[in-house]
PDB file of C-alpha atoms in Angstrom:
ATOM      1  CA  UNK A   1     207.822 150.442  99.213  1.00 67.00           C
ATOM      2  CA  UNK A   2     206.933 148.844 102.517  1.00 66.00           C
ATOM      3  CA  UNK A   3     207.016 145.156 103.257  1.00 54.00           C
ATOM      4  CA  UNK A   4     205.975 143.609 106.529  1.00 49.00           C
ATOM      5  CA  UNK A   5     209.493 142.515 107.497  1.00 42.00           C
ATOM      6  CA  UNK A   6     209.958 139.475 109.736  1.00 37.00           C
ATOM      7  CA  UNK A   7     207.306 140.204 112.332  1.00 37.00           C
ATOM      8  CA  UNK A   8     204.450 138.338 113.994  1.00 40.00           C
ATOM      9  CA  UNK A   9     201.473 140.657 114.076  1.00 43.00           C
ATOM     10  CA  UNK A  10     198.087 140.220 115.697  1.00 44.00           C
ATOM     11  CA  UNK A  11     196.951 139.915 112.098  1.00 51.00           C
ATOM     12  CA  UNK A  12     199.721 138.763 109.791  1.00 65.00           C
ATOM     13  CA  UNK A  13     200.353 140.303 106.372  1.00 87.00           C
ATOM     14  CA  UNK A  14     201.504 137.879 103.696  1.00 93.00           C
ATOM     15  CA  UNK A  15     203.868 138.661 100.832  1.00 95.00           C
ATOM     16  CA  UNK A  16     203.495 136.416  97.822  1.00 97.00           C
ATOM     17  CA  UNK A  17     203.784 136.231  94.052  1.00 98.00           C
ATOM     18  CA  UNK A  18     200.718 135.862  91.850  1.00 98.00           C
ATOM     19  CA  UNK A  19     201.449 134.657  88.316  1.00 98.00           C
ATOM     20  CA  UNK A  20     199.416 133.765  85.266  1.00 97.00           C
ATOM     21  CA  UNK A  21     199.198 134.053  81.512  1.00 94.00           C
ATOM     22  CA  UNK A  22     201.196 137.162  80.651  1.00 96.00           C
ATOM     23  CA  UNK A  23     201.779 138.678  84.086  1.00 98.00           C
ATOM     24  CA  UNK A  24     203.736 138.479  87.336  1.00 98.00           C
ATOM     25  CA  UNK A  25     202.610 140.433  90.412  1.00 98.00           C
ATOM     26  CA  UNK A  26     204.255 140.639  93.813  1.00 98.00           C
ATOM     27  CA  UNK A  27     201.495 141.424  96.292  1.00 98.00           C
ATOM     28  CA  UNK A  28     200.885 142.058  99.961  1.00 96.00           C
ATOM     29  CA  UNK A  29     197.783 140.339 101.321  1.00 97.00           C
ATOM     30  CA  UNK A  30     196.742 142.256 104.426  1.00 95.00           C
ATOM     31  CA  UNK A  31     194.045 140.977 106.758  1.00 94.00           C
ATOM     32  CA  UNK A  32     194.303 144.124 108.895  1.00 93.00           C
ATOM     33  CA  UNK A  33     193.685 146.369 105.872  1.00 95.00           C
ATOM     34  CA  UNK A  34     191.391 143.795 104.224  1.00 97.00           C
ATOM     35  CA  UNK A  35     193.066 144.276 100.869  1.00 97.00           C
ATOM     36  CA  UNK A  36     195.454 142.885  98.287  1.00 98.00           C
ATOM     37  CA  UNK A  37     198.063 145.497  97.349  1.00 97.00           C
ATOM     38  CA  UNK A  38     200.212 145.060  94.261  1.00 98.00           C
ATOM     39  CA  UNK A  39     203.720 146.152  95.163  1.00 95.00           C
ATOM     40  CA  UNK A  40     205.443 145.488  91.817  1.00 96.00           C
ATOM     41  CA  UNK A  41     204.285 143.866  88.620  1.00 98.00           C
ATOM     42  CA  UNK A  42     204.971 143.235  84.956  1.00 97.00           C
ATOM     43  CA  UNK A  43     202.133 142.483  82.589  1.00 98.00           C
ATOM     44  CA  UNK A  44     201.561 141.843  78.908  1.00 97.00           C
ATOM     45  CA  UNK A  45     198.034 140.846  79.898  1.00 98.00           C
ATOM     46  CA  UNK A  46     196.750 143.318  82.521  1.00 98.00           C
ATOM     47  CA  UNK A  47     193.195 141.971  82.297  1.00 98.00           C
ATOM     48  CA  UNK A  48     194.340 138.498  83.313  1.00 98.00           C
ATOM     49  CA  UNK A  49     196.221 140.047  86.237  1.00 98.00           C
ATOM     50  CA  UNK A  50     193.112 141.904  87.391  1.00 98.00           C
ATOM     51  CA  UNK A  51     191.078 138.697  87.300  1.00 98.00           C
ATOM     52  CA  UNK A  52     193.695 136.734  89.237  1.00 98.00           C
ATOM     53  CA  UNK A  53     194.002 139.451  91.875  1.00 98.00           C
ATOM     54  CA  UNK A  54     190.254 139.501  92.396  1.00 98.00           C
ATOM     55  CA  UNK A  55     190.266 135.727  92.895  1.00 98.00           C
ATOM     56  CA  UNK A  56     193.159 135.997  95.343  1.00 97.00           C
ATOM     57  CA  UNK A  57     191.311 138.651  97.330  1.00 98.00           C
ATOM     58  CA  UNK A  58     188.146 136.546  97.448  1.00 97.00           C
ATOM     59  CA  UNK A  59     190.137 133.535  98.637  1.00 97.00           C
ATOM     60  CA  UNK A  60     191.725 135.638 101.385  1.00 96.00           C
ATOM     61  CA  UNK A  61     188.342 137.008 102.457  1.00 97.00           C
ATOM     62  CA  UNK A  62     189.339 140.641 101.800  1.00 97.00           C
ATOM     63  CA  UNK A  63     187.373 143.125  99.763  1.00 97.00           C
ATOM     64  CA  UNK A  64     189.724 145.546  98.048  1.00 98.00           C
ATOM     65  CA  UNK A  65     192.467 145.160  95.447  1.00 98.00           C
ATOM     66  CA  UNK A  66     194.616 148.088  94.421  1.00 96.00           C
ATOM     67  CA  UNK A  67     197.546 148.631  92.115  1.00 98.00           C
ATOM     68  CA  UNK A  68     199.764 151.550  91.090  1.00 98.00           C
ATOM     69  CA  UNK A  69     199.721 150.869  87.369  1.00 98.00           C
ATOM     70  CA  UNK A  70     201.362 152.304  84.311  1.00 98.00           C
ATOM     71  CA  UNK A  71     199.203 154.654  82.256  1.00 98.00           C
ATOM     72  CA  UNK A  72     199.429 152.282  79.298  1.00 98.00           C
ATOM     73  CA  UNK A  73     197.620 149.605  81.353  1.00 98.00           C
ATOM     74  CA  UNK A  74     194.765 151.823  82.560  1.00 98.00           C
ATOM     75  CA  UNK A  75     192.266 151.002  79.817  1.00 98.00           C
ATOM     76  CA  UNK A  76     192.750 147.237  80.060  1.00 98.00           C
ATOM     77  CA  UNK A  77     192.454 147.290  83.847  1.00 98.00           C
ATOM     78  CA  UNK A  78     189.329 149.465  83.740  1.00 98.00           C
ATOM     79  CA  UNK A  79     187.801 147.161  81.132  1.00 98.00           C
ATOM     80  CA  UNK A  80     188.535 144.297  83.541  1.00 98.00           C
ATOM     81  CA  UNK A  81     186.460 145.967  86.251  1.00 97.00           C
ATOM     82  CA  UNK A  82     188.952 148.140  88.117  1.00 98.00           C
ATOM     83  CA  UNK A  83     188.266 151.835  88.807  1.00 98.00           C
ATOM     84  CA  UNK A  84     190.742 154.714  88.721  1.00 98.00           C
ATOM     85  CA  UNK A  85     190.865 156.469  92.096  1.00 98.00           C
ATOM     86  CA  UNK A  86     193.943 158.691  91.751  1.00 98.00           C
ATOM     87  CA  UNK A  87     197.156 159.392  89.913  1.00 98.00           C
ATOM     88  CA  UNK A  88     200.663 159.735  91.316  1.00 98.00           C
ATOM     89  CA  UNK A  89     202.605 162.215  89.239  1.00 97.00           C
ATOM     90  CA  UNK A  90     206.130 161.148  88.325  1.00 97.00           C
ATOM     91  CA  UNK A  91     205.899 157.811  90.116  1.00 98.00           C
ATOM     92  CA  UNK A  92     207.711 155.786  87.451  1.00 97.00           C
ATOM     93  CA  UNK A  93     210.858 157.946  87.195  1.00 96.00           C
ATOM     94  CA  UNK A  94     208.925 160.932  85.905  1.00 96.00           C
ATOM     95  CA  UNK A  95     205.994 159.076  84.369  1.00 97.00           C
ATOM     96  CA  UNK A  96     202.665 158.913  86.201  1.00 98.00           C
ATOM     97  CA  UNK A  97     201.160 155.958  87.990  1.00 98.00           C
ATOM     98  CA  UNK A  98     197.432 155.361  87.893  1.00 98.00           C
ATOM     99  CA  UNK A  99     195.995 154.010  91.143  1.00 98.00           C
ATOM    100  CA  UNK A 100     193.202 151.588  90.336  1.00 98.00           C
ATOM    101  CA  UNK A 101     191.041 149.613  92.727  1.00 98.00           C
ATOM    102  CA  UNK A 102     188.588 146.749  92.619  1.00 98.00           C
ATOM    103  CA  UNK A 103     185.991 146.566  95.389  1.00 98.00           C
ATOM    104  CA  UNK A 104     184.578 143.157  96.240  1.00 97.00           C
ATOM    105  CA  UNK A 105     181.784 144.506  98.435  1.00 97.00           C
ATOM    106  CA  UNK A 106     179.460 147.490  98.295  1.00 96.00           C
ATOM    107  CA  UNK A 107     180.242 148.262 101.929  1.00 96.00           C
ATOM    108  CA  UNK A 108     183.942 148.730 101.118  1.00 97.00           C
ATOM    109  CA  UNK A 109     183.065 150.999  98.194  1.00 96.00           C
ATOM    110  CA  UNK A 110     180.767 153.214 100.280  1.00 95.00           C
ATOM    111  CA  UNK A 111     182.265 156.444 101.664  1.00 93.00           C
ATOM    112  CA  UNK A 112     181.030 157.400 105.113  1.00 88.00           C
ATOM    113  CA  UNK A 113     182.181 161.021 105.444  1.00 90.00           C
ATOM    114  CA  UNK A 114     182.063 162.593 101.993  1.00 94.00           C
ATOM    115  CA  UNK A 115     180.564 165.911 103.065  1.00 95.00           C
ATOM    116  CA  UNK A 116     182.982 166.322 105.968  1.00 96.00           C
ATOM    117  CA  UNK A 117     185.940 165.570 103.719  1.00 96.00           C
ATOM    118  CA  UNK A 118     184.777 167.987 101.036  1.00 96.00           C
ATOM    119  CA  UNK A 119     184.342 170.739 103.602  1.00 96.00           C
ATOM    120  CA  UNK A 120     187.868 170.146 104.907  1.00 97.00           C
ATOM    121  CA  UNK A 121     189.352 170.312 101.395  1.00 96.00           C
ATOM    122  CA  UNK A 122     187.374 173.413 100.488  1.00 96.00           C
ATOM    123  CA  UNK A 123     188.571 175.219 103.598  1.00 96.00           C
ATOM    124  CA  UNK A 124     192.177 174.193 102.984  1.00 96.00           C
ATOM    125  CA  UNK A 125     192.324 174.983  99.283  1.00 93.00           C
ATOM    126  CA  UNK A 126     190.544 178.309  99.647  1.00 94.00           C
ATOM    127  CA  UNK A 127     193.821 179.884 100.686  1.00 92.00           C
ATOM    128  CA  UNK A 128     197.087 180.063  98.778  1.00 94.00           C
ATOM    129  CA  UNK A 129     199.859 177.671  99.845  1.00 95.00           C
ATOM    130  CA  UNK A 130     202.009 179.054 102.647  1.00 95.00           C
ATOM    131  CA  UNK A 131     205.335 177.197 102.899  1.00 94.00           C
ATOM    132  CA  UNK A 132     206.762 179.558 105.516  1.00 94.00           C
ATOM    133  CA  UNK A 133     208.013 177.984 108.734  1.00 95.00           C
ATOM    134  CA  UNK A 134     207.721 179.463 112.171  1.00 92.00           C
ATOM    135  CA  UNK A 135     210.794 178.814 114.358  1.00 94.00           C
ATOM    136  CA  UNK A 136     210.805 175.551 116.255  1.00 96.00           C
ATOM    137  CA  UNK A 137     209.863 175.939 119.920  1.00 95.00           C
ATOM    138  CA  UNK A 138     212.821 176.926 122.091  1.00 96.00           C
ATOM    139  CA  UNK A 139     215.148 174.026 122.788  1.00 97.00           C
ATOM    140  CA  UNK A 140     213.544 171.696 120.209  1.00 98.00           C
ATOM    141  CA  UNK A 141     215.802 169.803 117.796  1.00 98.00           C
ATOM    142  CA  UNK A 142     214.908 168.314 114.401  1.00 98.00           C
ATOM    143  CA  UNK A 143     217.375 165.636 113.237  1.00 98.00           C
ATOM    144  CA  UNK A 144     217.726 162.585 111.044  1.00 98.00           C
ATOM    145  CA  UNK A 145     216.768 159.480 113.036  1.00 98.00           C
ATOM    146  CA  UNK A 146     219.430 156.871 113.726  1.00 98.00           C
ATOM    147  CA  UNK A 147     219.184 153.225 114.795  1.00 98.00           C
ATOM    148  CA  UNK A 148     219.426 154.242 118.446  1.00 98.00           C
ATOM    149  CA  UNK A 149     216.122 156.114 118.003  1.00 98.00           C
ATOM    150  CA  UNK A 150     214.114 153.050 116.916  1.00 98.00           C
ATOM    151  CA  UNK A 151     212.693 152.235 120.355  1.00 98.00           C
ATOM    152  CA  UNK A 152     211.563 155.809 120.928  1.00 98.00           C
ATOM    153  CA  UNK A 153     210.069 155.966 117.437  1.00 98.00           C
ATOM    154  CA  UNK A 154     208.064 152.804 117.993  1.00 98.00           C
ATOM    155  CA  UNK A 155     206.801 154.143 121.310  1.00 98.00           C
ATOM    156  CA  UNK A 156     205.724 157.422 119.690  1.00 98.00           C
ATOM    157  CA  UNK A 157     203.772 155.615 116.983  1.00 97.00           C
ATOM    158  CA  UNK A 158     202.197 153.331 119.583  1.00 96.00           C
ATOM    159  CA  UNK A 159     200.957 156.371 121.495  1.00 96.00           C
ATOM    160  CA  UNK A 160     199.618 158.229 118.461  1.00 96.00           C
ATOM    161  CA  UNK A 161     197.902 155.475 116.428  1.00 94.00           C
ATOM    162  CA  UNK A 162     195.354 152.912 117.599  1.00 90.00           C
ATOM    163  CA  UNK A 163     196.069 151.005 114.386  1.00 88.00           C
ATOM    164  CA  UNK A 164     198.370 151.517 111.421  1.00 92.00           C
ATOM    165  CA  UNK A 165     198.745 149.843 108.010  1.00 91.00           C
ATOM    166  CA  UNK A 166     202.326 148.763 108.832  1.00 89.00           C
ATOM    167  CA  UNK A 167     203.946 147.646 112.099  1.00 92.00           C
ATOM    168  CA  UNK A 168     205.695 150.907 112.932  1.00 94.00           C
ATOM    169  CA  UNK A 169     205.135 150.262 116.618  1.00 94.00           C
ATOM    170  CA  UNK A 170     207.833 147.559 116.407  1.00 96.00           C
ATOM    171  CA  UNK A 171     211.466 148.742 116.813  1.00 97.00           C
ATOM    172  CA  UNK A 172     212.697 145.777 114.761  1.00 96.00           C
ATOM    173  CA  UNK A 173     210.508 146.804 111.856  1.00 95.00           C
ATOM    174  CA  UNK A 174     211.697 150.408 112.058  1.00 97.00           C
ATOM    175  CA  UNK A 175     215.317 149.256 112.093  1.00 97.00           C
ATOM    176  CA  UNK A 176     214.765 147.013 109.077  1.00 96.00           C
ATOM    177  CA  UNK A 177     213.268 149.851 107.048  1.00 97.00           C
ATOM    178  CA  UNK A 178     215.858 152.352 108.271  1.00 97.00           C
ATOM    179  CA  UNK A 179     218.620 150.084 106.934  1.00 95.00           C
ATOM    180  CA  UNK A 180     216.966 149.632 103.544  1.00 94.00           C
ATOM    181  CA  UNK A 181     214.768 152.314 102.020  1.00 95.00           C
ATOM    182  CA  UNK A 182     213.211 154.627 104.622  1.00 98.00           C
ATOM    183  CA  UNK A 183     214.554 157.967 105.866  1.00 98.00           C
ATOM    184  CA  UNK A 184     213.158 159.027 109.249  1.00 98.00           C
ATOM    185  CA  UNK A 185     213.178 162.527 110.691  1.00 98.00           C
ATOM    186  CA  UNK A 186     212.385 163.219 114.343  1.00 98.00           C
ATOM    187  CA  UNK A 187     211.817 166.168 116.675  1.00 98.00           C
ATOM    188  CA  UNK A 188     212.958 166.071 120.305  1.00 98.00           C
ATOM    189  CA  UNK A 189     211.859 168.646 122.852  1.00 97.00           C
ATOM    190  CA  UNK A 190     214.040 170.616 125.273  1.00 97.00           C
ATOM    191  CA  UNK A 191     214.102 167.605 127.636  1.00 97.00           C
ATOM    192  CA  UNK A 192     215.201 165.238 124.870  1.00 97.00           C
ATOM    193  CA  UNK A 193     211.840 163.465 124.575  1.00 98.00           C
ATOM    194  CA  UNK A 194     210.777 162.425 121.093  1.00 98.00           C
ATOM    195  CA  UNK A 195     207.584 164.359 120.300  1.00 98.00           C
ATOM    196  CA  UNK A 196     207.131 164.109 116.513  1.00 98.00           C
ATOM    197  CA  UNK A 197     208.359 162.077 113.566  1.00 98.00           C
ATOM    198  CA  UNK A 198     207.856 161.416 109.861  1.00 98.00           C
ATOM    199  CA  UNK A 199     209.543 159.439 107.111  1.00 98.00           C
ATOM    200  CA  UNK A 200     210.231 159.225 103.399  1.00 98.00           C
ATOM    201  CA  UNK A 201     209.754 155.768 101.883  1.00 98.00           C
ATOM    202  CA  UNK A 202     212.211 155.875  98.981  1.00 98.00           C
ATOM    203  CA  UNK A 203     212.081 153.951  95.714  1.00 97.00           C
ATOM    204  CA  UNK A 204     215.507 154.771  94.302  1.00 97.00           C
ATOM    205  CA  UNK A 205     214.880 152.802  91.098  1.00 96.00           C
ATOM    206  CA  UNK A 206     211.871 154.884  90.094  1.00 97.00           C
ATOM    207  CA  UNK A 207     213.159 158.018  91.875  1.00 98.00           C
ATOM    208  CA  UNK A 208     210.060 158.582  93.948  1.00 98.00           C
ATOM    209  CA  UNK A 209     209.347 158.807  97.672  1.00 98.00           C
ATOM    210  CA  UNK A 210     206.209 158.559  99.750  1.00 98.00           C
ATOM    211  CA  UNK A 211     206.186 161.145 102.522  1.00 98.00           C
ATOM    212  CA  UNK A 212     204.543 159.242 105.342  1.00 97.00           C
ATOM    213  CA  UNK A 213     204.387 158.119 108.988  1.00 97.00           C
ATOM    214  CA  UNK A 214     203.674 161.621 110.326  1.00 97.00           C
ATOM    215  CA  UNK A 215     202.992 161.536 114.044  1.00 97.00           C
ATOM    216  CA  UNK A 216     202.921 164.271 116.684  1.00 97.00           C
ATOM    217  CA  UNK A 217     202.008 163.802 120.324  1.00 97.00           C
ATOM    218  CA  UNK A 218     198.569 165.341 120.965  1.00 95.00           C
ATOM    219  CA  UNK A 219     199.917 167.922 123.412  1.00 95.00           C
ATOM    220  CA  UNK A 220     202.452 169.111 120.806  1.00 95.00           C
ATOM    221  CA  UNK A 221     200.018 169.694 117.939  1.00 94.00           C
ATOM    222  CA  UNK A 222     199.528 173.182 116.572  1.00 89.00           C
ATOM    223  CA  UNK A 223     203.220 174.083 116.825  1.00 92.00           C
ATOM    224  CA  UNK A 224     204.061 173.434 113.156  1.00 94.00           C
ATOM    225  CA  UNK A 225     206.214 170.363 113.745  1.00 98.00           C
ATOM    226  CA  UNK A 226     204.745 168.376 110.835  1.00 97.00           C
ATOM    227  CA  UNK A 227     205.529 171.136 108.354  1.00 97.00           C
ATOM    228  CA  UNK A 228     209.100 171.335 109.668  1.00 98.00           C
ATOM    229  CA  UNK A 229     209.453 167.568 109.287  1.00 98.00           C
ATOM    230  CA  UNK A 230     208.132 167.649 105.728  1.00 98.00           C
ATOM    231  CA  UNK A 231     210.463 170.483 104.753  1.00 98.00           C
ATOM    232  CA  UNK A 232     213.450 168.593 106.191  1.00 98.00           C
ATOM    233  CA  UNK A 233     212.506 165.393 104.356  1.00 98.00           C
ATOM    234  CA  UNK A 234     212.162 167.329 101.114  1.00 98.00           C
ATOM    235  CA  UNK A 235     215.704 168.615 101.624  1.00 98.00           C
ATOM    236  CA  UNK A 236     216.841 165.021 102.193  1.00 98.00           C
ATOM    237  CA  UNK A 237     215.169 163.895  98.965  1.00 98.00           C
ATOM    238  CA  UNK A 238     216.731 166.746  97.013  1.00 97.00           C
ATOM    239  CA  UNK A 239     220.157 165.721  98.332  1.00 97.00           C
ATOM    240  CA  UNK A 240     219.473 162.129  97.230  1.00 97.00           C
ATOM    241  CA  UNK A 241     218.235 163.084  93.756  1.00 97.00           C
ATOM    242  CA  UNK A 242     214.672 161.881  94.397  1.00 98.00           C
ATOM    243  CA  UNK A 243     212.443 164.459  92.666  1.00 98.00           C
ATOM    244  CA  UNK A 244     209.002 162.817  92.628  1.00 98.00           C
ATOM    245  CA  UNK A 245     207.221 163.050  95.976  1.00 98.00           C
ATOM    246  CA  UNK A 246     203.747 161.983  97.030  1.00 98.00           C
ATOM    247  CA  UNK A 247     201.722 161.236 100.109  1.00 98.00           C
ATOM    248  CA  UNK A 248     198.541 159.400 101.035  1.00 97.00           C
ATOM    249  CA  UNK A 249     196.906 161.462 103.794  1.00 97.00           C
ATOM    250  CA  UNK A 250     193.827 160.684 105.872  1.00 96.00           C
ATOM    251  CA  UNK A 251     190.956 162.574 104.283  1.00 96.00           C
ATOM    252  CA  UNK A 252     189.506 163.566 107.669  1.00 95.00           C
ATOM    253  CA  UNK A 253     192.806 164.987 108.940  1.00 95.00           C
ATOM    254  CA  UNK A 254     192.544 168.705 108.235  1.00 96.00           C
ATOM    255  CA  UNK A 255     195.972 169.344 109.736  1.00 95.00           C
ATOM    256  CA  UNK A 256     197.942 166.916 107.566  1.00 96.00           C
ATOM    257  CA  UNK A 257     196.157 167.855 104.347  1.00 97.00           C
ATOM    258  CA  UNK A 258     196.839 171.518 105.109  1.00 97.00           C
ATOM    259  CA  UNK A 259     200.531 170.761 105.631  1.00 97.00           C
ATOM    260  CA  UNK A 260     200.821 169.263 102.144  1.00 98.00           C
ATOM    261  CA  UNK A 261     198.781 172.012 100.532  1.00 98.00           C
ATOM    262  CA  UNK A 262     201.014 174.621 102.157  1.00 97.00           C
ATOM    263  CA  UNK A 263     204.158 172.913 100.866  1.00 97.00           C
ATOM    264  CA  UNK A 264     202.862 173.100  97.269  1.00 97.00           C
ATOM    265  CA  UNK A 265     201.577 169.552  96.777  1.00 98.00           C
ATOM    266  CA  UNK A 266     198.660 169.015  94.371  1.00 97.00           C
ATOM    267  CA  UNK A 267     195.776 166.711  95.251  1.00 97.00           C
ATOM    268  CA  UNK A 268     195.293 164.076  92.557  1.00 98.00           C
ATOM    269  CA  UNK A 269     192.553 161.792  93.903  1.00 98.00           C
ATOM    270  CA  UNK A 270     191.098 159.909  96.838  1.00 98.00           C
ATOM    271  CA  UNK A 271     191.505 156.238  97.764  1.00 98.00           C
ATOM    272  CA  UNK A 272     188.251 154.985  99.274  1.00 97.00           C
ATOM    273  CA  UNK A 273     188.424 153.011 102.533  1.00 97.00           C
ATOM    274  CA  UNK A 274     191.997 152.277 101.647  1.00 96.00           C
ATOM    275  CA  UNK A 275     193.552 151.198 104.934  1.00 94.00           C
ATOM    276  CA  UNK A 276     192.913 150.662 108.631  1.00 93.00           C
ATOM    277  CA  UNK A 277     194.470 153.547 110.543  1.00 93.00           C
ATOM    278  CA  UNK A 278     193.762 155.134 113.924  1.00 87.00           C
ATOM    279  CA  UNK A 279     191.170 152.478 114.670  1.00 89.00           C
ATOM    280  CA  UNK A 280     189.041 152.521 111.493  1.00 92.00           C
ATOM    281  CA  UNK A 281     189.063 152.333 107.710  1.00 95.00           C
ATOM    282  CA  UNK A 282     189.866 155.710 106.185  1.00 95.00           C
ATOM    283  CA  UNK A 283     189.602 157.423 102.812  1.00 97.00           C
ATOM    284  CA  UNK A 284     193.024 158.751 101.830  1.00 97.00           C
ATOM    285  CA  UNK A 285     193.804 161.788  99.680  1.00 98.00           C
ATOM    286  CA  UNK A 286     196.757 161.549  97.298  1.00 98.00           C
ATOM    287  CA  UNK A 287     198.985 164.655  97.049  1.00 98.00           C
ATOM    288  CA  UNK A 288     201.975 164.993  94.687  1.00 98.00           C
ATOM    289  CA  UNK A 289     204.924 167.319  94.168  1.00 98.00           C
ATOM    290  CA  UNK A 290     208.014 167.429  91.972  1.00 98.00           C
ATOM    291  CA  UNK A 291     211.134 169.007  93.381  1.00 97.00           C
ATOM    292  CA  UNK A 292     212.560 171.483  90.859  1.00 90.00           C
ATOM    293  CA  UNK A 293     216.213 171.220  89.934  1.00 75.00           C
ATOM    294  CA  UNK A 294     216.671 167.898  91.705  1.00 75.00           C
ATOM    295  CA  UNK A 295     220.072 166.323  91.143  1.00 55.00           C
ATOM    296  CA  UNK A 296     220.972 162.843  90.008  1.00 51.00           C
ATOM    297  CA  UNK A 297     220.070 159.861  92.148  1.00 47.00           C
ATOM    298  CA  UNK A 298     222.683 158.360  94.414  1.00 48.00           C
ATOM    299  CA  UNK A 299     223.451 154.652  94.649  1.00 45.00           C
ATOM    300  CA  UNK A 300     221.564 154.223  97.917  1.00 46.00           C
ATOM    301  CA  UNK A 301     219.132 156.421  99.838  1.00 45.00           C
ATOM    302  CA  UNK A 302     220.244 155.095 103.203  1.00 47.00           C
ATOM    303  CA  UNK A 303     223.553 155.767 104.889  1.00 44.00           C
TER     304      UNK A 303
END
């Protein structure tokens, strides 16, 4: 689960605790993403939490609230005005999470590319998943990223994304996540240049991981690097005993959604205008997978 780390951004994200009658919620208030995201919570009174989060969003001048909630809280949160957008299978150590949102403006609720996104999904899902991997290009090397790679990683993300929900263009941020809960995989070409990367954001307590931060230089696309990265991260998660995997992929990215379909992930919903990425607000598809025969969790996902 990402935090902003100690970083001054052009637009600062704020971590805070919202409390009230029967609930505690640790949230991230993001001006860049114009949303309040619940990171963790406990609630005997989910309806009171939903009301307080809406007020916090209005005070911050943002127009979306979203929470990954327990199934047992779905009805109360929907009755309080939140809408279910997706589910994440196995999120709570094998039990599902329900992703609910509250939109504070009609503009934020309105999808701008529904037909395009449906056509992309139809084309992708028409075929059976194909997890096979072509060999990496000659001289290319796929490895686990180390602290010495942080500067190159930040530069790659800076080149690929005009904007991103988290400050992955900052080496200090990458280092902070690398030393806590994020596993990075990278591909270097025959000259040693970093050309592609991805990560797994691990929640060891709930034994889930978000497969995220996929980036490939434009001139390297079409060579299957993203699917290699995903396969390697899945192997890492199996080694760590993290069986419940999910991703939140840009709905207009045919390539990334195809990668997850091919690796056997199931689409479980769409988050509308969920975050600011690549220069605009994007709908995000949720895809989930459980690794069969995954071993017991280790004490820490990071070496």
